[in-house]
Amino acid sequence: MKEKPNLADIHQGDSLPSVTKHITQQNINLYAEASGDFNPIHVDEAFAAKTPLEGTIAHGMLILAYASEMMTQAFGQSWLKGGKLSIRFKAAARPQDTITTSGQIDTIEYKEDIPYVNCSFECRNQNGDVVISGGSVVRLQ
Amino acid sequence: MKEKENSSPLSFKQLPVGFEFPPTSYELSESIITKYLEAVGESADFLALGIVPPLAIAACAMTALSQSFTVPPGSIHASQELEFLKPVPIGSRVSCGGRLAQKLARGSLNLVMLEISVLDEDGEQVLSGKATIAAPD
């Protein structure tokens, strides 16, 4: 992981490195163990089948982790100590979905001589449905 | 993942706006982070650096907070804001606090807005955020 990107390599309109992940029930179960969130809609297939969702769904924060991975790839440790995001969960992601996260640099602005990179991104499933949409800001320091 | 320090959870309807959730502390151990990285399919760079992925801190904080109150079946996590202020070393114990910032009725849905703050062992804020949960009436 790089410490921080070279500012000269960052331009308005640049695409962020896309991240594509295939979701399995095993991923979801592991995520439940790591996060402590064992809501049955995520981990109990028999329970979830009887709900209006008709099956388990991934934790929203699991999918959001893909966006954070994209930001880490683009901005390295600057993301870890100066990143902000604001997102909306638009649809559920399910086991066997393939989620592609992509984004771009919208603007670069300076506040007290410190560059801030404003980005927008989306996570879409294999059908093109938006699962998460949002924006992020990274302070490059 | 966490050690509960509070009593049985109340329904969000019983909680007033401004209610402050009791802080919950938890350790971000190497075994938890290893499991997390495997779950999200992210590289082991974080293990090599000894740093907790920021979304792992947020996920544990959301879980800790959400277990402090109950929402009806069918509730969904509608939106999330996060700010990462400081990297957290793997193995750290952090403390998560929260506040019920707002409750709004939107048709047949109740929107519950929570503010989240995570502090490290020195009491420095490492993460802040806001979450909105949409709960059916």
mmCIF file of C-alpha atoms in Angstrom:
data_model
loop_
_atom_site.group_PDB
_atom_site.id
_atom_site.type_symbol
_atom_site.label_atom_id
_atom_site.label_comp_id
_atom_site.label_asym_id
_atom_site.label_seq_id
_atom_site.Cartn_x
_atom_site.Cartn_y
_atom_site.Cartn_z
ATOM 1 C CA MET A 1 0.000 0.000 0.000
ATOM 2 C CA LYS A 2 1.433 3.359 -0.991
ATOM 3 C CA GLU A 3 1.788 6.054 1.642
ATOM 4 C CA LYS A 4 0.192 8.742 -0.492
ATOM 5 C CA PRO A 5 -0.213 9.394 -4.203
ATOM 6 C CA ASN A 6 1.860 11.849 -6.147
ATOM 7 C CA LEU A 7 -0.320 14.920 -6.587
ATOM 8 C CA ALA A 8 1.077 15.425 -10.092
ATOM 9 C CA ASP A 9 -0.494 12.094 -11.088
ATOM 10 C CA ILE A 10 -4.006 13.110 -9.990
ATOM 11 C CA HIS A 11 -6.306 14.946 -12.362
ATOM 12 C CA GLN A 12 -9.916 15.957 -12.461
ATOM 13 C CA GLY A 13 -11.874 13.393 -14.483
ATOM 14 C CA ASP A 14 -9.479 10.513 -13.762
ATOM 15 C CA SER A 15 -11.127 7.172 -13.158
ATOM 16 C CA LEU A 16 -10.509 5.407 -9.869
ATOM 17 C CA PRO A 17 -9.248 1.790 -10.041
ATOM 18 C CA SER A 18 -12.396 -0.317 -10.239
ATOM 19 C CA VAL A 19 -12.880 -3.231 -7.854
ATOM 20 C CA THR A 20 -14.969 -6.280 -8.768
ATOM 21 C CA LYS A 21 -16.026 -8.884 -6.203
ATOM 22 C CA HIS A 22 -18.183 -11.980 -6.274
ATOM 23 C CA ILE A 23 -20.272 -12.433 -3.132
ATOM 24 C CA THR A 24 -20.773 -15.812 -1.528
ATOM 25 C CA GLN A 25 -22.720 -16.845 1.535
ATOM 26 C CA GLN A 26 -19.368 -17.848 3.007
ATOM 27 C CA ASN A 27 -18.135 -14.237 2.664
ATOM 28 C CA ILE A 28 -21.283 -13.018 4.380
ATOM 29 C CA ASN A 29 -20.938 -15.527 7.220
ATOM 30 C CA LEU A 30 -17.292 -14.549 7.745
ATOM 31 C CA TYR A 31 -18.246 -10.900 7.753
ATOM 32 C CA ALA A 32 -20.875 -11.615 10.410
ATOM 33 C CA GLU A 33 -18.226 -13.279 12.557
ATOM 34 C CA ALA A 34 -15.770 -10.414 12.114
ATOM 35 C CA SER A 35 -18.273 -7.612 12.693
ATOM 36 C CA GLY A 36 -20.498 -9.347 15.248
ATOM 37 C CA ASP A 37 -23.603 -8.630 13.141
ATOM 38 C CA PHE A 38 -25.499 -11.930 13.027
ATOM 39 C CA ASN A 39 -28.842 -10.478 11.916
ATOM 40 C CA PRO A 40 -30.663 -13.534 10.481
ATOM 41 C CA ILE A 41 -31.444 -11.691 7.247
ATOM 42 C CA HIS A 42 -27.728 -12.068 6.502
ATOM 43 C CA VAL A 43 -26.860 -15.497 7.865
ATOM 44 C CA ASP A 44 -30.010 -17.615 8.296
ATOM 45 C CA GLU A 45 -31.029 -18.839 4.855
ATOM 46 C CA ALA A 46 -34.202 -20.580 6.093
ATOM 47 C CA PHE A 47 -35.338 -17.453 7.955
ATOM 48 C CA ALA A 48 -34.459 -15.113 5.085
ATOM 49 C CA ALA A 49 -36.326 -17.255 2.553
ATOM 50 C CA LYS A 50 -39.575 -16.510 4.405
ATOM 51 C CA THR A 51 -39.096 -12.729 4.352
ATOM 52 C CA PRO A 52 -40.079 -10.351 1.526
ATOM 53 C CA LEU A 53 -36.407 -10.410 0.423
ATOM 54 C CA GLU A 54 -36.806 -14.175 -0.237
ATOM 55 C CA GLY A 55 -33.217 -14.924 0.720
ATOM 56 C CA THR A 56 -30.172 -13.695 2.536
ATOM 57 C CA ILE A 57 -28.562 -10.386 1.676
ATOM 58 C CA ALA A 58 -25.055 -9.103 2.276
ATOM 59 C CA HIS A 59 -24.383 -6.577 5.016
ATOM 60 C CA GLY A 60 -24.436 -3.096 3.499
ATOM 61 C CA MET A 61 -21.142 -2.323 5.211
ATOM 62 C CA LEU A 62 -19.569 -5.352 3.497
ATOM 63 C CA ILE A 63 -20.351 -3.838 0.105
ATOM 64 C CA LEU A 64 -19.180 -0.431 1.300
ATOM 65 C CA ALA A 65 -15.833 -2.060 2.104
ATOM 66 C CA TYR A 66 -15.330 -2.517 -1.661
ATOM 67 C CA ALA A 67 -15.579 1.258 -2.118
ATOM 68 C CA SER A 68 -13.076 1.759 0.671
ATOM 69 C CA GLU A 69 -10.736 -0.727 -1.032
ATOM 70 C CA MET A 70 -10.987 1.293 -4.249
ATOM 71 C CA MET A 71 -10.138 4.473 -2.348
ATOM 72 C CA THR A 72 -7.197 2.766 -0.613
ATOM 73 C CA GLN A 73 -5.858 1.583 -3.964
ATOM 74 C CA ALA A 74 -6.109 5.114 -5.340
ATOM 75 C CA PHE A 75 -4.942 7.151 -2.364
ATOM 76 C CA GLY A 76 -3.021 4.764 -0.091
ATOM 77 C CA GLN A 77 -2.635 5.662 3.536
ATOM 78 C CA SER A 78 -4.005 9.170 2.921
ATOM 79 C CA TRP A 79 -7.413 7.499 2.785
ATOM 80 C CA LEU A 80 -6.884 5.896 6.192
ATOM 81 C CA LYS A 81 -6.083 9.144 7.977
ATOM 82 C CA GLY A 82 -7.987 11.731 6.011
ATOM 83 C CA GLY A 83 -10.857 10.076 4.166
ATOM 84 C CA LYS A 84 -14.552 10.896 4.283
ATOM 85 C CA LEU A 85 -17.471 9.263 2.553
ATOM 86 C CA SER A 86 -21.189 9.801 2.309
ATOM 87 C CA ILE A 87 -23.320 7.129 0.683
ATOM 88 C CA ARG A 88 -26.829 5.799 0.217
ATOM 89 C CA PHE A 89 -27.664 2.125 0.153
ATOM 90 C CA LYS A 90 -29.937 1.793 -2.890
ATOM 91 C CA ALA A 91 -30.505 -1.945 -3.210
ATOM 92 C CA ALA A 92 -29.598 -5.215 -1.534
ATOM 93 C CA ALA A 93 -26.676 -7.354 -2.655
ATOM 94 C CA ARG A 94 -27.135 -11.104 -2.532
ATOM 95 C CA PRO A 95 -25.001 -14.228 -2.541
ATOM 96 C CA GLN A 96 -23.810 -14.970 -6.099
ATOM 97 C CA ASP A 97 -23.987 -11.302 -7.083
ATOM 98 C CA THR A 98 -20.927 -9.763 -8.686
ATOM 99 C CA ILE A 99 -20.394 -6.198 -7.537
ATOM 100 C CA THR A 100 -18.291 -3.729 -9.475
ATOM 101 C CA THR A 101 -17.238 -0.534 -7.757
ATOM 102 C CA SER A 102 -16.118 2.331 -9.941
ATOM 103 C CA GLY A 103 -15.633 6.032 -9.527
ATOM 104 C CA GLN A 104 -13.902 9.148 -10.671
ATOM 105 C CA ILE A 105 -12.165 12.261 -9.436
ATOM 106 C CA ASP A 106 -14.614 15.131 -9.685
ATOM 107 C CA THR A 107 -12.592 18.059 -8.394
ATOM 108 C CA ILE A 108 -9.376 18.916 -6.591
ATOM 109 C CA GLU A 109 -9.526 21.866 -4.247
ATOM 110 C CA TYR A 110 -7.163 23.490 -1.784
ATOM 111 C CA LYS A 111 -7.952 24.595 1.740
ATOM 112 C CA GLU A 112 -5.096 26.317 3.560
ATOM 113 C CA ASP A 113 -2.711 24.887 0.938
ATOM 114 C CA ILE A 114 -3.817 21.308 1.620
ATOM 115 C CA PRO A 115 -5.222 19.459 -1.431
ATOM 116 C CA TYR A 116 -8.589 17.768 -1.082
ATOM 117 C CA VAL A 117 -9.702 15.321 -3.774
ATOM 118 C CA ASN A 118 -13.464 14.998 -4.255
ATOM 119 C CA CYS A 119 -14.690 11.768 -5.857
ATOM 120 C CA SER A 120 -17.976 10.119 -6.743
ATOM 121 C CA PHE A 121 -18.539 6.392 -6.990
ATOM 122 C CA GLU A 122 -21.090 3.634 -7.415
ATOM 123 C CA CYS A 123 -21.312 -0.070 -6.641
ATOM 124 C CA ARG A 124 -23.372 -1.918 -9.254
ATOM 125 C CA ASN A 125 -24.404 -5.545 -9.502
ATOM 126 C CA GLN A 126 -24.066 -7.765 -12.568
ATOM 127 C CA ASN A 127 -27.412 -6.446 -13.887
ATOM 128 C CA GLY A 128 -26.262 -2.849 -13.700
ATOM 129 C CA ASP A 129 -28.428 -2.040 -10.689
ATOM 130 C CA VAL A 130 -26.920 0.527 -8.328
ATOM 131 C CA VAL A 131 -26.395 -0.991 -4.889
ATOM 132 C CA ILE A 132 -24.535 1.958 -3.356
ATOM 133 C CA SER A 133 -23.966 5.475 -4.633
ATOM 134 C CA GLY A 134 -22.005 8.188 -2.970
ATOM 135 C CA GLY A 135 -19.116 10.547 -2.739
ATOM 136 C CA SER A 136 -15.829 10.716 -0.951
ATOM 137 C CA VAL A 137 -13.173 13.256 -0.075
ATOM 138 C CA VAL A 138 -9.501 12.585 0.622
ATOM 139 C CA ARG A 139 -7.181 15.046 2.286
ATOM 140 C CA LEU A 140 -3.721 14.504 0.805
ATOM 141 C CA GLN A 141 -1.189 15.104 3.532
ATOM 142 C CA MET B 1 -16.092 -8.955 18.923
ATOM 143 C CA LYS B 2 -17.236 -6.688 21.700
ATOM 144 C CA GLU B 3 -17.867 -6.587 25.366
ATOM 145 C CA LYS B 4 -21.286 -5.329 26.300
ATOM 146 C CA GLU B 5 -21.380 -2.797 29.075
ATOM 147 C CA ASN B 6 -25.054 -1.962 28.926
ATOM 148 C CA SER B 7 -28.325 -3.638 29.812
ATOM 149 C CA SER B 8 -31.048 -5.092 27.577
ATOM 150 C CA PRO B 9 -31.807 -2.947 24.527
ATOM 151 C CA LEU B 10 -34.809 -0.658 24.262
ATOM 152 C CA SER B 11 -36.930 -0.036 21.186
ATOM 153 C CA PHE B 12 -35.792 3.020 19.263
ATOM 154 C CA LYS B 13 -39.304 4.419 19.812
ATOM 155 C CA GLN B 14 -38.617 4.571 23.558
ATOM 156 C CA LEU B 15 -35.422 6.544 23.101
ATOM 157 C CA PRO B 16 -35.606 10.348 23.007
ATOM 158 C CA VAL B 17 -33.724 12.446 20.513
ATOM 159 C CA GLY B 18 -30.410 13.313 22.117
ATOM 160 C CA PHE B 19 -30.159 9.972 23.909
ATOM 161 C CA GLU B 20 -26.524 8.993 24.365
ATOM 162 C CA PHE B 21 -25.733 5.308 24.078
ATOM 163 C CA PRO B 22 -23.407 3.894 26.727
ATOM 164 C CA PRO B 23 -19.900 3.466 25.334
ATOM 165 C CA THR B 24 -18.936 -0.016 24.259
ATOM 166 C CA SER B 25 -15.326 -1.103 24.022
ATOM 167 C CA TYR B 26 -13.947 -3.836 21.813
ATOM 168 C CA GLU B 27 -10.603 -5.158 20.701
ATOM 169 C CA LEU B 28 -9.668 -5.115 17.027
ATOM 170 C CA SER B 29 -7.563 -8.248 17.274
ATOM 171 C CA GLU B 30 -5.475 -9.776 14.507
ATOM 172 C CA SER B 31 -7.872 -12.744 14.302
ATOM 173 C CA ILE B 32 -10.867 -10.439 13.765
ATOM 174 C CA ILE B 33 -9.038 -8.395 11.141
ATOM 175 C CA THR B 34 -7.824 -11.540 9.363
ATOM 176 C CA LYS B 35 -11.418 -12.783 9.216
ATOM 177 C CA TYR B 36 -12.632 -9.373 8.060
ATOM 178 C CA LEU B 37 -10.077 -9.195 5.240
ATOM 179 C CA GLU B 38 -11.030 -12.672 4.086
ATOM 180 C CA ALA B 39 -14.726 -11.748 4.144
ATOM 181 C CA VAL B 40 -14.306 -8.618 2.033
ATOM 182 C CA GLY B 41 -11.547 -10.083 -0.143
ATOM 183 C CA GLU B 42 -9.158 -7.250 0.561
ATOM 184 C CA SER B 43 -5.386 -7.649 0.415
ATOM 185 C CA ALA B 44 -3.302 -8.576 3.433
ATOM 186 C CA ASP B 45 -1.438 -5.237 3.175
ATOM 187 C CA PHE B 46 -3.267 -4.167 6.294
ATOM 188 C CA LEU B 47 -1.849 -7.120 8.235
ATOM 189 C CA ALA B 48 1.649 -6.343 7.009
ATOM 190 C CA LEU B 49 1.267 -2.721 8.045
ATOM 191 C CA GLY B 50 -0.475 -3.655 11.293
ATOM 192 C CA ILE B 51 -3.312 -1.219 10.573
ATOM 193 C CA VAL B 52 -7.040 -1.919 10.918
ATOM 194 C CA PRO B 53 -9.005 -1.298 7.697
ATOM 195 C CA PRO B 54 -11.164 1.767 8.387
ATOM 196 C CA LEU B 55 -14.381 0.040 7.338
ATOM 197 C CA ALA B 56 -13.667 -2.723 9.868
ATOM 198 C CA ILE B 57 -13.668 -0.125 12.651
ATOM 199 C CA ALA B 58 -16.900 1.303 11.285
ATOM 200 C CA ALA B 59 -18.548 -2.112 10.963
ATOM 201 C CA CYS B 60 -17.768 -3.066 14.547
ATOM 202 C CA ALA B 61 -18.945 0.350 15.751
ATOM 203 C CA MET B 62 -22.237 0.043 13.862
ATOM 204 C CA THR B 63 -22.803 -3.418 15.281
ATOM 205 C CA ALA B 64 -22.015 -2.245 18.811
ATOM 206 C CA LEU B 65 -24.405 0.659 18.490
ATOM 207 C CA SER B 66 -27.187 -1.252 16.773
ATOM 208 C CA GLN B 67 -27.190 -3.775 19.608
ATOM 209 C CA SER B 68 -27.994 -0.974 22.043
ATOM 210 C CA PHE B 69 -31.549 -0.653 20.756
ATOM 211 C CA THR B 70 -34.055 -2.633 18.724
ATOM 212 C CA VAL B 71 -35.788 -1.842 15.460
ATOM 213 C CA PRO B 72 -38.695 -3.745 13.918
ATOM 214 C CA PRO B 73 -38.140 -6.518 11.342
ATOM 215 C CA GLY B 74 -37.799 -5.062 7.861
ATOM 216 C CA SER B 75 -35.653 -2.131 8.994
ATOM 217 C CA ILE B 76 -32.856 -1.207 6.612
ATOM 218 C CA HIS B 77 -29.569 0.658 6.781
ATOM 219 C CA ALA B 78 -30.397 3.537 4.448
ATOM 220 C CA SER B 79 -27.340 5.765 4.436
ATOM 221 C CA GLN B 80 -23.947 6.212 6.020
ATOM 222 C CA GLU B 81 -21.398 8.949 6.477
ATOM 223 C CA LEU B 82 -17.908 8.203 7.787
ATOM 224 C CA GLU B 83 -14.764 10.183 8.455
ATOM 225 C CA PHE B 84 -11.457 8.455 9.160
ATOM 226 C CA LEU B 85 -9.287 10.572 11.388
ATOM 227 C CA LYS B 86 -6.400 8.396 12.468
ATOM 228 C CA PRO B 87 -5.100 4.900 11.625
ATOM 229 C CA VAL B 88 -5.701 2.301 14.332
ATOM 230 C CA PRO B 89 -3.062 -0.375 15.036
ATOM 231 C CA ILE B 90 -4.243 -3.982 14.959
ATOM 232 C CA GLY B 91 -4.690 -5.251 18.504
ATOM 233 C CA SER B 92 -5.973 -1.898 19.769
ATOM 234 C CA ARG B 93 -8.938 -1.583 22.065
ATOM 235 C CA VAL B 94 -11.315 1.139 20.932
ATOM 236 C CA SER B 95 -14.415 2.619 22.478
ATOM 237 C CA CYS B 96 -17.558 3.368 20.504
ATOM 238 C CA GLY B 97 -20.145 5.877 21.596
ATOM 239 C CA GLY B 98 -23.228 7.192 19.901
ATOM 240 C CA ARG B 99 -26.153 9.539 20.092
ATOM 241 C CA LEU B 100 -29.636 9.414 18.672
ATOM 242 C CA ALA B 101 -29.471 12.601 16.652
ATOM 243 C CA GLN B 102 -32.871 12.692 14.978
ATOM 244 C CA LYS B 103 -36.106 10.772 14.443
ATOM 245 C CA LEU B 104 -38.318 11.589 11.483
ATOM 246 C CA ALA B 105 -41.539 10.090 10.149
ATOM 247 C CA ARG B 106 -41.656 9.678 6.353
ATOM 248 C CA GLY B 107 -44.941 8.093 5.335
ATOM 249 C CA SER B 108 -44.951 4.567 6.706
ATOM 250 C CA LEU B 109 -41.260 4.751 7.614
ATOM 251 C CA ASN B 110 -39.447 6.101 10.647
ATOM 252 C CA LEU B 111 -35.975 7.440 9.952
ATOM 253 C CA VAL B 112 -33.579 7.098 12.850
ATOM 254 C CA MET B 113 -30.355 9.078 12.580
ATOM 255 C CA LEU B 114 -27.404 8.097 14.736
ATOM 256 C CA GLU B 115 -24.114 9.835 15.359
ATOM 257 C CA ILE B 116 -21.136 7.577 15.980
ATOM 258 C CA SER B 117 -17.761 8.283 17.497
ATOM 259 C CA VAL B 118 -14.873 5.875 18.031
ATOM 260 C CA LEU B 119 -11.986 6.705 20.358
ATOM 261 C CA ASP B 120 -8.655 4.969 20.739
ATOM 262 C CA GLU B 121 -7.011 3.945 23.990
ATOM 263 C CA ASP B 122 -5.654 7.486 24.462
ATOM 264 C CA GLY B 123 -9.132 8.955 24.107
ATOM 265 C CA GLU B 124 -8.366 10.409 20.678
ATOM 266 C CA GLN B 125 -11.128 10.245 18.102
ATOM 267 C CA VAL B 126 -10.231 7.878 15.267
ATOM 268 C CA LEU B 127 -13.538 7.738 13.410
ATOM 269 C CA SER B 128 -16.792 9.661 13.322
ATOM 270 C CA GLY B 129 -19.927 9.012 11.386
ATOM 271 C CA LYS B 130 -23.649 9.257 10.915
ATOM 272 C CA ALA B 131 -25.995 6.439 10.003
ATOM 273 C CA THR B 132 -29.643 6.497 8.987
ATOM 274 C CA ILE B 133 -31.847 3.490 9.618
ATOM 275 C CA ALA B 134 -35.275 3.302 8.001
ATOM 276 C CA ALA B 135 -37.721 1.380 10.160
ATOM 277 C CA PRO B 136 -41.279 0.429 9.183
ATOM 278 C CA ASP B 137 -44.023 1.786 11.420
#
